C-alpha cells in the first residue's frame, strides 16, 4: 500500500489512552514499513497535559514506545518517526485557542486529517472551533465511538458535524472493520465460487458472532456505567460484523457500493417486539470470580461504578434478517466483559447432509462449519468430515486452516494501521456512513427502552465464565449451543 499523499495528521487527545495504545503505534508501524507514509507527512499532537514539544516527546517515549513493534523497536526508525511529530498545547474548550493550531499547521503540506480521540461531548465544540479558523476545508475528520447515547443524541452530533464537514469528509471509525479476517471474509465470499452458492438460508443453519473480553471496565467505570454493553459493542461492532457477513455482493469495492449493501442488511433486521425481549435478549452483569487463577472484583465494586448499578456488562441476542437470502436463519450475537477468554469470532454453521449413507457419525456436530477468528490469533478454519484410518467407515472432524501469519510472509497490518492509511488516502469503504449508523440505532433503541422501562436488574454471572445461563438456554431453544459448549 504505497502512497505519495502528503498529509498533516492532527491528533486531538494526544496524551489519551487511545493515542498511546493504538493510534501512535499504528502510525509508527506505517512509518517503519517504508513507503506507506509520505516523507513530508507530519503528525501534530494536541493536548493540555504537556507544555511543549520536548515534554510531549518525552511522554511518547515513556508511554507509546512500549506498545510498538512486538519484536523490539527499530531505534533508527523510532528516531525518524519522532521527527514527524509536532505539538500544540491548546484548551479544547476555548475556541480562541484554535488560532494557535491554525498558525502551527497552515504552512504544512497536503490533506489535513483531524482525529478526534476525545470524549464525544467535545466533537461538536472542536468542529465549530476548527471552522471558526477556516480549518474545515481540504480536510477530513475522524470520529471515534460512541457517537451519541441514543438515536436522538447521535443525530444531534451528526447534524452539527454535518453543518461543518461534508459527508465525504467524515470518517466514523469502527476498528473491527479494519481487521484482516474481516477483509478476507469479503475475499472468501466474493472471490471464490465454492462459498457463494452456500451462503444462504438453504445451506446455513445458524450464525454466531462473539466478541468476548477477559478484562473488566478497568479505569473506564464512569464512562461504562452510563453506556453498557449494548451501546458500547452491539450498536457498532457487532452489527457492523453482522452486516459484513450477511450483505449481498456489491457492484464493486468502492466505498458507497459496499456501504449500500451493509445498509440494506441493517434495514432488513427484524424489529424486536418489546413483549419478546425476554426471549431473544439476555443482559448480564459480572460478579466477583477468578480468571486464570486471579481473583477479580464484581462490576458494582469497580472504581467509578454505582454500587446499585443495573448497567449490563454482557449481552446475547437472537437476531433475524427479513430478506430472501436469510429468512429463518438465526444470528446469535454475544459480547461481554470478564468472560472466560478473550476472543472475537464468527461461526457459520452449515446444515448437515439431508441423508447420511455413511452412518450417524456423518451427522455429528463439529463439522460443516466455518470459523473466522478475529482475535487473538487471526485465522479462518473450515471444519469438515474425513474417514479415520483403519477398518470401517468411521468419520472424524478435521479442519483446513488459513493461518495468515504462516501462509503470507509479509506481516499482517493491524486494524488501526489500515484504517489510518485509508483516511490519509481518502478511502471510505471501511468507515460507517451516517445512514448505517442511524439504522443501527433504530434497531437497538427499542431494546434499550424496554430494559429501562422494566427496570429489571441484569442477570448475574461469575467472572471467568461465559455469561449468564440464560444465554445458553436461548440457543438451546433452537437446538444449538455456543461453540465452546459443544465439547
Short mmCIF file of C-alpha atoms in Angstrom, two decimals:
data_model
loop_
_atom_site.label_atom_id
_atom_site.label_comp_id
_atom_site.label_asym_id
_atom_site.label_seq_id
_atom_site.Cartn_x
_atom_site.Cartn_y
_atom_site.Cartn_z
CA UNK A 1 0.00 0.00 0.00
CA UNK A 2 2.35 2.71 -1.24
CA UNK A 3 1.37 6.36 -1.07
CA UNK A 4 2.64 9.70 -2.24
CA UNK A 5 -0.17 11.51 -0.38
CA UNK A 6 1.27 14.28 1.74
CA UNK A 7 -0.68 14.89 4.91
CA UNK A 8 -0.90 16.69 8.23
CA UNK A 9 -2.36 14.36 10.86
CA UNK A 10 -3.75 16.36 13.79
CA UNK A 11 -4.40 14.16 16.84
CA UNK A 12 -6.77 15.63 19.41
CA UNK A 13 -6.43 13.84 22.74
CA UNK A 14 -2.75 13.30 22.02
CA UNK A 15 -1.98 12.05 25.54
CA UNK A 16 -5.06 9.86 25.90
CA UNK A 17 -5.21 6.09 26.26
CA UNK A 18 -6.33 5.51 22.66
CA UNK A 19 -3.48 7.61 21.28
CA UNK A 20 -0.98 5.81 23.47
CA UNK A 21 -2.08 2.23 22.77
CA UNK A 22 -3.43 2.34 19.22
CA UNK A 23 -3.10 5.48 17.09
CA UNK A 24 0.53 6.45 17.54
CA UNK A 25 1.76 2.81 17.45
CA UNK A 26 -0.22 2.29 14.21
CA UNK A 27 1.32 5.41 12.64
CA UNK A 28 4.78 4.23 13.70
CA UNK A 29 4.27 0.82 12.07
CA UNK A 30 3.22 2.52 8.83
CA UNK A 31 6.28 4.76 9.06
CA UNK A 32 8.61 1.85 9.84
CA UNK A 33 7.32 -0.20 6.89
CA UNK A 34 8.58 2.42 4.45
CA UNK A 35 6.58 3.91 1.59
CA UNK A 36 3.24 3.85 3.38
CA UNK A 37 3.52 7.41 4.66
CA UNK A 38 4.75 10.26 2.52
CA UNK A 39 8.10 11.57 3.73
CA UNK A 40 6.59 15.05 4.06
CA UNK A 41 3.73 13.84 6.28
CA UNK A 42 3.52 15.38 9.76
CA UNK A 43 1.79 14.34 12.99
CA UNK A 44 0.60 17.22 15.16
CA UNK A 45 -0.48 16.20 18.67
CA UNK A 46 -2.92 18.43 20.54
CA UNK A 47 -3.17 18.10 24.32
CA UNK A 48 -3.12 20.05 27.57
CA UNK A 49 -1.01 17.59 29.58
CA UNK A 50 2.29 18.74 28.08
CA UNK A 51 3.69 22.24 27.81
CA UNK A 52 5.91 21.98 24.73
CA UNK A 53 7.21 19.56 22.11
CA UNK A 54 10.11 18.38 24.26
CA UNK A 55 7.81 17.36 27.11
CA UNK A 56 5.44 15.65 24.68
CA UNK A 57 8.24 13.65 23.02
CA UNK A 58 9.34 12.57 26.49
CA UNK A 59 5.78 11.37 27.13
CA UNK A 60 5.72 9.48 23.80
CA UNK A 61 9.00 7.75 24.61
CA UNK A 62 7.70 6.69 28.01
CA UNK A 63 4.10 5.72 27.20
CA UNK A 64 3.90 4.90 23.47
CA UNK A 65 7.19 3.14 22.78
CA UNK A 66 6.28 0.08 24.95
CA UNK A 67 3.23 -0.52 22.70
CA UNK A 68 5.06 -0.64 19.37
CA UNK A 69 6.81 -3.47 17.50
CA UNK A 70 6.21 -6.76 19.29
CA UNK A 71 9.65 -8.00 18.22
CA UNK A 72 11.52 -4.99 19.51
CA UNK A 73 11.88 -1.39 18.43
CA UNK A 74 14.00 -0.36 15.46
CA UNK A 75 15.72 2.59 17.13
CA UNK A 76 16.62 4.31 13.87
CA UNK A 77 13.03 4.07 12.65
CA UNK A 78 11.77 5.28 16.02
CA UNK A 79 14.07 8.30 15.96
CA UNK A 80 12.97 9.26 12.44
CA UNK A 81 9.32 8.75 13.44
CA UNK A 82 9.71 11.21 16.31
CA UNK A 83 10.95 13.78 13.79
CA UNK A 84 7.47 13.71 12.21
CA UNK A 85 5.79 14.77 15.46
CA UNK A 86 4.92 18.36 16.33
CA UNK A 87 2.95 19.52 19.36
CA UNK A 88 0.41 22.25 20.08
CA UNK A 89 -0.85 22.99 23.57
CA UNK A 90 -4.42 24.32 23.47
CA UNK A 91 -7.53 24.16 25.63
CA UNK A 92 -10.17 22.35 23.55
CA UNK A 93 -12.88 24.24 25.43
CA UNK A 94 -11.58 27.61 24.21
CA UNK A 95 -12.31 28.29 20.55
CA UNK A 96 -9.89 31.21 20.55
CA UNK A 97 -7.01 28.78 21.23
CA UNK A 98 -7.51 27.19 17.82
CA UNK A 99 -5.78 30.18 16.24
CA UNK A 100 -2.56 28.67 17.60
CA UNK A 101 -3.35 25.38 15.88
CA UNK A 102 -4.09 27.16 12.58
CA UNK A 103 -0.82 29.05 12.78
CA UNK A 104 1.09 25.85 13.51
CA UNK A 105 -0.26 23.87 10.55
CA UNK A 106 -1.23 26.39 7.87
CA UNK A 107 2.07 26.04 6.02
CA UNK A 108 2.27 22.24 6.31
CA UNK A 109 1.57 20.39 3.04
CA UNK A 110 -1.16 18.01 1.97
CA UNK A 111 -4.56 16.93 3.20
CA UNK A 112 -5.39 17.67 6.83
CA UNK A 113 -6.71 14.80 8.94
CA UNK A 114 -8.29 15.72 12.27
CA UNK A 115 -8.57 12.66 14.54
CA UNK A 116 -10.89 13.22 17.50
CA UNK A 117 -9.59 10.76 20.10
CA UNK A 118 -11.63 12.58 22.74
CA UNK A 119 -14.93 12.14 24.52
CA UNK A 120 -17.98 12.63 22.26
CA UNK A 121 -19.01 15.73 24.22
CA UNK A 122 -16.06 17.53 22.60
CA UNK A 123 -16.82 16.52 18.99
CA UNK A 124 -19.13 19.42 18.20
CA UNK A 125 -17.13 22.15 20.00
CA UNK A 126 -13.93 21.01 18.24
CA UNK A 127 -15.64 21.05 14.83
CA UNK A 128 -17.06 24.54 15.42
CA UNK A 129 -13.66 25.77 16.59
CA UNK A 130 -11.95 24.32 13.50
CA UNK A 131 -14.47 26.04 11.25
CA UNK A 132 -14.04 29.35 13.09
CA UNK A 133 -10.39 29.46 11.96
CA UNK A 134 -11.02 28.06 8.47
CA UNK A 135 -9.63 24.56 9.07
CA UNK A 136 -12.67 22.68 7.77
CA UNK A 137 -11.55 22.87 4.13
CA UNK A 138 -9.09 20.50 2.44
CA UNK A 139 -9.58 18.26 5.44
CA UNK A 140 -11.02 15.01 6.79
CA UNK A 141 -12.31 14.35 10.27
CA UNK A 142 -12.26 11.03 12.12
CA UNK A 143 -14.89 10.40 14.81
CA UNK A 144 -14.40 7.67 17.40
CA UNK A 145 -17.27 5.82 19.03
CA UNK A 146 -19.52 6.25 20.89
CA UNK A 147 -21.26 8.71 18.61
CA UNK A 148 -24.13 9.58 20.88
CA UNK A 149 -26.09 7.84 23.61
CA UNK A 150 -29.16 7.05 21.53
CA UNK A 151 -30.64 7.90 18.12
CA UNK A 152 -31.55 11.45 19.12
CA UNK A 153 -28.12 12.34 20.51
CA UNK A 154 -26.38 10.59 17.60
CA UNK A 155 -28.42 12.63 15.13
CA UNK A 156 -27.64 15.80 17.05
CA UNK A 157 -23.89 15.17 16.74
CA UNK A 158 -24.16 14.16 13.08
CA UNK A 159 -26.29 17.22 12.29
CA UNK A 160 -23.80 19.57 13.96
CA UNK A 161 -20.73 17.97 12.38
CA UNK A 162 -22.55 17.78 9.02
CA UNK A 163 -23.05 21.56 9.03
CA UNK A 164 -19.27 21.98 9.04
CA UNK A 165 -17.95 18.95 7.14
CA UNK A 166 -19.47 17.22 4.10
CA UNK A 167 -20.35 13.54 4.49
CA UNK A 168 -17.42 12.52 2.29
CA UNK A 169 -15.10 14.32 4.74
CA UNK A 170 -16.40 12.40 7.77
CA UNK A 171 -14.77 9.08 8.77
CA UNK A 172 -16.71 7.28 11.53
CA UNK A 173 -14.26 4.64 12.61
CA UNK A 174 -15.02 1.07 13.71
CA UNK A 175 -11.71 -0.72 14.10
CA UNK A 176 -13.23 -4.20 13.70
CA UNK A 177 -13.83 -3.39 10.03
CA UNK A 178 -10.09 -2.97 9.58
CA UNK A 179 -9.18 -6.44 10.84
CA UNK A 180 -7.53 -8.77 8.31
CA UNK A 181 -10.04 -11.66 8.67
CA UNK A 182 -12.95 -9.30 8.02
CA UNK A 183 -11.29 -8.26 4.79
CA UNK A 184 -10.65 -11.91 3.98
CA UNK A 185 -14.29 -12.71 4.64
CA UNK A 186 -15.14 -10.47 1.70
CA UNK A 187 -12.48 -12.19 -0.41
CA UNK A 188 -13.69 -15.62 0.68
CA UNK A 189 -17.30 -14.89 -0.19
CA UNK A 190 -16.99 -12.84 -3.34
CA UNK A 191 -13.78 -14.26 -4.81
CA UNK A 192 -14.49 -17.98 -4.58
CA UNK A 193 -17.22 -19.89 -6.40
CA UNK A 194 -17.21 -22.54 -3.65
CA UNK A 195 -18.82 -20.43 -0.92
CA UNK A 196 -21.24 -18.00 -2.51
CA UNK A 197 -23.84 -20.66 -3.53
CA UNK A 198 -23.82 -21.96 0.08
CA UNK A 199 -24.08 -18.55 1.73
CA UNK A 200 -27.85 -18.54 2.17
CA UNK A 201 -30.76 -19.97 4.14
CA UNK A 202 -30.91 -23.25 2.24
CA UNK A 203 -27.45 -24.26 3.48
CA UNK A 204 -26.78 -22.20 6.62
CA UNK A 205 -28.39 -23.36 9.86
CA UNK A 206 -27.24 -20.54 12.15
CA UNK A 207 -24.50 -17.95 12.60
CA UNK A 208 -22.79 -16.86 15.81
CA UNK A 209 -20.81 -13.66 16.29
CA UNK A 210 -18.92 -13.29 19.57
CA UNK A 211 -16.72 -10.54 20.98
CA UNK A 212 -15.59 -11.65 24.44
CA UNK A 213 -13.18 -9.93 26.79
CA UNK A 214 -11.37 -11.15 29.90
CA UNK A 215 -10.86 -7.59 31.12
CA UNK A 216 -13.38 -5.68 33.19
CA UNK A 217 -14.11 -1.98 32.83
CA UNK A 218 -10.59 -1.12 34.10
CA UNK A 219 -10.33 2.68 34.51
CA UNK A 220 -13.43 3.35 32.40
CA UNK A 221 -16.02 2.84 35.15
CA UNK A 222 -17.52 6.35 34.93
CA UNK A 223 -17.92 6.08 31.15
CA UNK A 224 -19.06 2.48 31.05
CA UNK A 225 -21.68 2.81 33.78
CA UNK A 226 -23.50 5.33 31.61
CA UNK A 227 -23.07 3.26 28.45
CA UNK A 228 -23.31 -0.52 28.89
CA UNK A 229 -22.50 -3.38 26.53
CA UNK A 230 -25.42 -2.83 24.15
CA UNK A 231 -24.33 0.72 23.29
CA UNK A 232 -20.59 0.08 23.63
CA UNK A 233 -20.36 -3.06 21.49
CA UNK A 234 -23.60 -4.21 19.87
CA UNK A 235 -24.79 -1.00 18.22
CA UNK A 236 -21.50 -0.63 16.38
CA UNK A 237 -19.01 -3.54 16.31
CA UNK A 238 -21.41 -6.50 16.34
CA UNK A 239 -23.96 -5.02 13.94
CA UNK A 240 -21.18 -3.97 11.58
CA UNK A 241 -19.78 -7.52 11.57
CA UNK A 242 -23.29 -8.87 11.04
CA UNK A 243 -23.79 -6.62 8.04
CA UNK A 244 -20.47 -7.75 6.51
CA UNK A 245 -21.41 -11.42 6.96
CA UNK A 246 -24.93 -11.06 5.56
CA UNK A 247 -24.54 -8.44 2.82
CA UNK A 248 -25.25 -9.10 -0.85
CA UNK A 249 -22.34 -8.97 -3.33
CA UNK A 250 -21.61 -5.30 -4.01
CA UNK A 251 -21.34 -3.96 -7.56
CA UNK A 252 -17.70 -3.10 -6.82
CA UNK A 253 -15.49 -2.50 -3.79
CA UNK A 254 -15.85 1.27 -3.94
CA UNK A 255 -16.97 2.90 -0.71
CA UNK A 256 -20.64 3.51 -1.47
CA UNK A 257 -21.24 0.14 -3.15
CA UNK A 258 -20.03 -1.71 -0.05
CA UNK A 259 -21.85 0.56 2.38
CA UNK A 260 -25.09 0.44 0.38
CA UNK A 261 -25.18 -3.35 0.79
CA UNK A 262 -24.40 -3.15 4.51
CA UNK A 263 -27.22 -0.64 4.92
CA UNK A 264 -29.68 -3.00 3.25
CA UNK A 265 -28.86 -5.63 5.87
CA UNK A 266 -29.32 -3.21 8.76
CA UNK A 267 -32.66 -2.06 7.38
CA UNK A 268 -33.76 -5.68 6.98
CA UNK A 269 -33.17 -6.56 10.64
CA UNK A 270 -36.41 -7.86 12.11
CA UNK A 271 -37.63 -5.39 14.75
CA UNK A 272 -37.73 -6.91 18.21
CA UNK A 273 -41.17 -6.76 19.77
CA UNK A 274 -40.82 -5.41 23.35
CA UNK A 275 -43.01 -8.31 24.53
CA UNK A 276 -40.43 -10.79 23.19
CA UNK A 277 -37.28 -9.17 24.52
CA UNK A 278 -37.07 -11.64 27.40
CA UNK A 279 -36.91 -14.48 24.86
CA UNK A 280 -34.40 -13.05 22.42
CA UNK A 281 -32.21 -10.73 24.52
CA UNK A 282 -30.14 -11.62 27.59
CA UNK A 283 -28.37 -8.99 29.67
CA UNK A 284 -25.94 -9.79 32.45
CA UNK A 285 -23.53 -8.18 34.88
CA UNK A 286 -20.34 -9.78 36.16
CA UNK A 287 -19.85 -10.62 39.80
CA UNK A 288 -16.64 -11.50 41.58
CA UNK A 289 -14.80 -14.54 40.28
CA UNK A 290 -11.47 -15.97 39.21
CA UNK A 291 -9.82 -15.54 35.81
CA UNK A 292 -6.65 -17.54 35.08
CA UNK A 293 -6.04 -18.03 38.79
CA UNK A 294 -6.52 -14.38 39.77
CA UNK A 295 -9.47 -13.18 41.83
CA UNK A 296 -11.29 -10.24 40.24
CA UNK A 297 -13.95 -7.96 41.76
CA UNK A 298 -17.61 -7.59 40.91
CA UNK A 299 -18.64 -4.87 38.46
CA UNK A 300 -20.56 -2.98 41.16
CA UNK A 301 -17.37 -2.55 43.19
CA UNK A 302 -15.25 -1.24 40.31
CA UNK A 303 -13.99 2.38 40.61
CA UNK A 304 -16.48 4.85 39.13
CA UNK A 305 -19.39 2.37 39.14
CA UNK A 306 -22.51 2.96 41.25
CA UNK A 307 -22.90 0.23 43.91
CA UNK A 308 -26.51 -0.38 42.84
CA UNK A 309 -25.74 -0.16 39.10
CA UNK A 310 -28.01 -2.00 36.68
CA UNK A 311 -25.73 -1.46 33.70
CA UNK A 312 -25.19 -4.58 31.61
CA UNK A 313 -21.68 -5.92 31.00
CA UNK A 314 -22.96 -8.85 28.91
CA UNK A 315 -25.48 -9.07 26.06
CA UNK A 316 -26.64 -12.03 23.98
CA UNK A 317 -29.20 -11.57 21.22
CA UNK A 318 -31.08 -13.67 18.70
CA UNK A 319 -31.38 -11.65 15.50
CA UNK A 320 -33.24 -12.34 12.26
CA UNK A 321 -32.88 -10.75 8.84
CA UNK A 322 -36.06 -10.39 6.82
CA UNK A 323 -34.91 -10.95 3.26
CA UNK A 324 -34.83 -13.81 0.75
CA UNK A 325 -31.25 -14.85 1.48
CA UNK A 326 -31.54 -15.12 5.28
CA UNK A 327 -35.20 -15.53 6.23
CA UNK A 328 -35.49 -18.00 9.11
CA UNK A 329 -31.75 -18.20 9.87
CA UNK A 330 -30.98 -17.15 13.47
CA UNK A 331 -27.97 -14.92 14.05
CA UNK A 332 -26.75 -15.13 17.64
CA UNK A 333 -24.75 -12.13 18.83
CA UNK A 334 -22.80 -12.10 22.09
CA UNK A 335 -20.44 -9.75 23.88
CA UNK A 336 -19.29 -9.39 27.45
CA UNK A 337 -16.59 -8.43 29.91
CA UNK A 338 -14.86 -10.69 32.44
CA UNK A 339 -15.61 -13.76 30.34
CA UNK A 340 -13.60 -16.98 30.24
CA UNK A 341 -11.40 -15.97 27.31
CA UNK A 342 -10.53 -13.08 25.04
CA UNK A 343 -11.89 -13.99 21.65
CA UNK A 344 -13.68 -12.45 18.68
CA UNK A 345 -15.03 -14.85 16.09
CA UNK A 346 -17.72 -15.51 13.52
CA UNK A 347 -19.07 -19.07 13.35
CA UNK A 348 -21.07 -20.14 10.29
CA UNK A 349 -22.87 -23.43 10.97
CA UNK A 350 -23.87 -25.12 7.74
CA UNK A 351 -26.72 -27.60 7.66
CA UNK A 352 -25.94 -31.29 8.00
CA UNK A 353 -26.35 -33.50 4.95
CA UNK A 354 -30.04 -34.39 4.45
CA UNK A 355 -29.36 -38.13 4.44
CA UNK A 356 -26.26 -39.94 5.54
CA UNK A 357 -25.21 -43.05 3.66
CA UNK A 358 -22.13 -43.11 5.94
CA UNK A 359 -23.90 -43.62 9.25
CA UNK A 360 -24.84 -41.40 12.16
CA UNK A 361 -21.29 -40.10 12.53
CA UNK A 362 -21.77 -38.08 9.33
CA UNK A 363 -24.38 -36.00 11.17
CA UNK A 364 -22.19 -35.23 14.15
CA UNK A 365 -21.60 -31.71 15.42
CA UNK A 366 -18.24 -30.13 14.78
CA UNK A 367 -18.29 -30.48 11.01
CA UNK A 368 -19.82 -28.40 8.20
CA UNK A 369 -18.67 -25.23 9.91
CA UNK A 370 -16.61 -22.16 9.07
CA UNK A 371 -14.91 -20.32 11.95
CA UNK A 372 -13.45 -16.89 11.27
CA UNK A 373 -11.26 -15.88 14.22
CA UNK A 374 -10.61 -12.15 14.56
CA UNK A 375 -8.64 -12.21 17.81
CA UNK A 376 -6.37 -13.05 19.46
CA UNK A 377 -4.92 -15.01 16.51
CA UNK A 378 -6.40 -14.22 13.11
CA UNK A 379 -7.37 -17.36 11.21
CA UNK A 380 -10.07 -18.85 9.02
CA UNK A 381 -10.81 -22.53 9.68
CA UNK A 382 -13.16 -24.79 7.69
CA UNK A 383 -14.35 -27.91 9.52
CA UNK A 384 -15.45 -30.99 7.57
CA UNK A 385 -15.60 -34.76 7.99
CA UNK A 386 -12.97 -37.26 6.85
CA UNK A 387 -12.56 -41.01 7.25
CA UNK A 388 -10.38 -42.13 10.10
CA UNK A 389 -7.55 -44.51 9.11
CA UNK A 390 -8.28 -48.15 9.71
CA UNK A 391 -11.12 -50.59 9.28
CA UNK A 392 -14.68 -49.43 8.76
CA UNK A 393 -16.18 -46.10 7.76
CA UNK A 394 -15.51 -44.11 10.92
CA UNK A 395 -15.60 -40.35 10.41
CA UNK A 396 -13.83 -37.63 12.33
CA UNK A 397 -13.95 -33.85 12.22
CA UNK A 398 -10.90 -32.31 10.55
CA UNK A 399 -10.15 -28.76 9.55
CA UNK A 400 -8.48 -26.77 6.82
CA UNK A 401 -6.63 -23.69 8.06
CA UNK A 402 -5.79 -20.32 6.62
CA UNK A 403 -3.36 -19.03 9.23
CA UNK A 404 -2.31 -15.67 7.84
CA UNK A 405 0.96 -15.42 9.75
CA UNK A 406 2.09 -18.78 8.35
CA UNK A 407 0.84 -18.51 4.79
CA UNK A 408 1.90 -14.95 4.00
CA UNK A 409 5.49 -13.95 4.55
CA UNK A 410 4.78 -10.26 4.98
CA UNK A 411 3.48 -9.24 8.39
CA UNK A 412 -0.18 -8.54 8.92
CA UNK A 413 -1.36 -4.99 9.12
CA UNK A 414 -3.09 -4.01 12.35
CA UNK A 415 -6.65 -2.70 12.06
CA UNK A 416 -5.84 0.86 13.10
CA UNK A 417 -2.87 0.99 10.73
CA UNK A 418 -5.05 0.02 7.77
CA UNK A 419 -7.81 2.45 8.73
CA UNK A 420 -5.48 5.40 9.32
CA UNK A 421 -3.88 4.84 5.92
CA UNK A 422 -7.36 4.72 4.39
CA UNK A 423 -8.19 8.09 5.95
CA UNK A 424 -4.98 9.66 4.68
CA UNK A 425 -5.61 8.24 1.21
CA UNK A 426 -9.32 9.10 1.11
CA UNK A 427 -10.80 5.58 1.12
CA UNK A 428 -14.20 5.46 2.86
CA UNK A 429 -15.31 1.84 2.33
CA UNK A 430 -14.28 0.66 5.81
CA UNK A 431 -15.92 3.57 7.61
CA UNK A 432 -19.50 3.87 8.79
CA UNK A 433 -21.83 6.10 6.81
CA UNK A 434 -24.42 8.17 8.66
CA UNK A 435 -27.42 6.22 7.36
CA UNK A 436 -25.81 2.96 8.54
CA UNK A 437 -25.38 4.40 11.99
CA UNK A 438 -28.96 5.62 12.12
CA UNK A 439 -30.32 2.23 11.03
CA UNK A 440 -28.32 0.50 13.79
CA UNK A 441 -29.59 2.91 16.45
CA UNK A 442 -33.20 2.48 15.28
CA UNK A 443 -32.93 -1.28 15.72
CA UNK A 444 -31.16 -1.13 19.10
CA UNK A 445 -33.22 1.62 20.70
CA UNK A 446 -36.41 -0.41 21.46
CA UNK A 447 -34.26 -2.87 23.44
CA UNK A 448 -32.73 -0.04 25.44
CA UNK A 449 -36.14 1.48 26.07
CA UNK A 450 -37.68 -1.81 27.23
CA UNK A 451 -34.80 -2.55 29.59
CA UNK A 452 -35.13 0.93 31.07
CA UNK A 453 -38.92 0.67 31.42
CA UNK A 454 -38.85 -2.76 33.03
CA UNK A 455 -36.11 -1.73 35.49
CA UNK A 456 -35.12 -5.38 35.92
CA UNK A 457 -31.57 -6.00 37.10
CA UNK A 458 -29.16 -7.76 34.74
CA UNK A 459 -28.67 -11.47 35.34
CA UNK A 460 -25.57 -12.15 37.43
CA UNK A 461 -22.67 -14.23 36.16
CA UNK A 462 -19.39 -15.13 37.78
CA UNK A 463 -16.27 -13.59 36.28
CA UNK A 464 -14.32 -16.19 34.34
CA UNK A 465 -17.42 -17.91 32.94
CA UNK A 466 -19.19 -17.45 29.60
CA UNK A 467 -22.01 -15.30 30.98
CA UNK A 468 -25.48 -16.00 32.37
CA UNK A 469 -27.01 -19.44 31.92
CA UNK A 470 -29.92 -17.76 30.13
CA UNK A 471 -27.60 -17.12 27.18
CA UNK A 472 -27.06 -20.85 26.69
CA UNK A 473 -30.76 -21.56 27.27
CA UNK A 474 -31.68 -19.13 24.49
CA UNK A 475 -29.64 -21.14 21.98
CA UNK A 476 -30.87 -24.45 23.36
CA UNK A 477 -34.40 -23.43 22.41
CA UNK A 478 -33.19 -23.50 18.80
CA UNK A 479 -31.41 -26.84 19.14
CA UNK A 480 -27.91 -25.41 19.16
CA UNK A 481 -25.23 -24.12 21.56
CA UNK A 482 -22.34 -21.70 21.68
CA UNK A 483 -19.19 -23.03 20.05
CA UNK A 484 -17.22 -23.50 23.29
CA UNK A 485 -20.09 -25.55 24.82
CA UNK A 486 -20.08 -28.20 22.13
CA UNK A 487 -17.39 -30.32 23.75
#
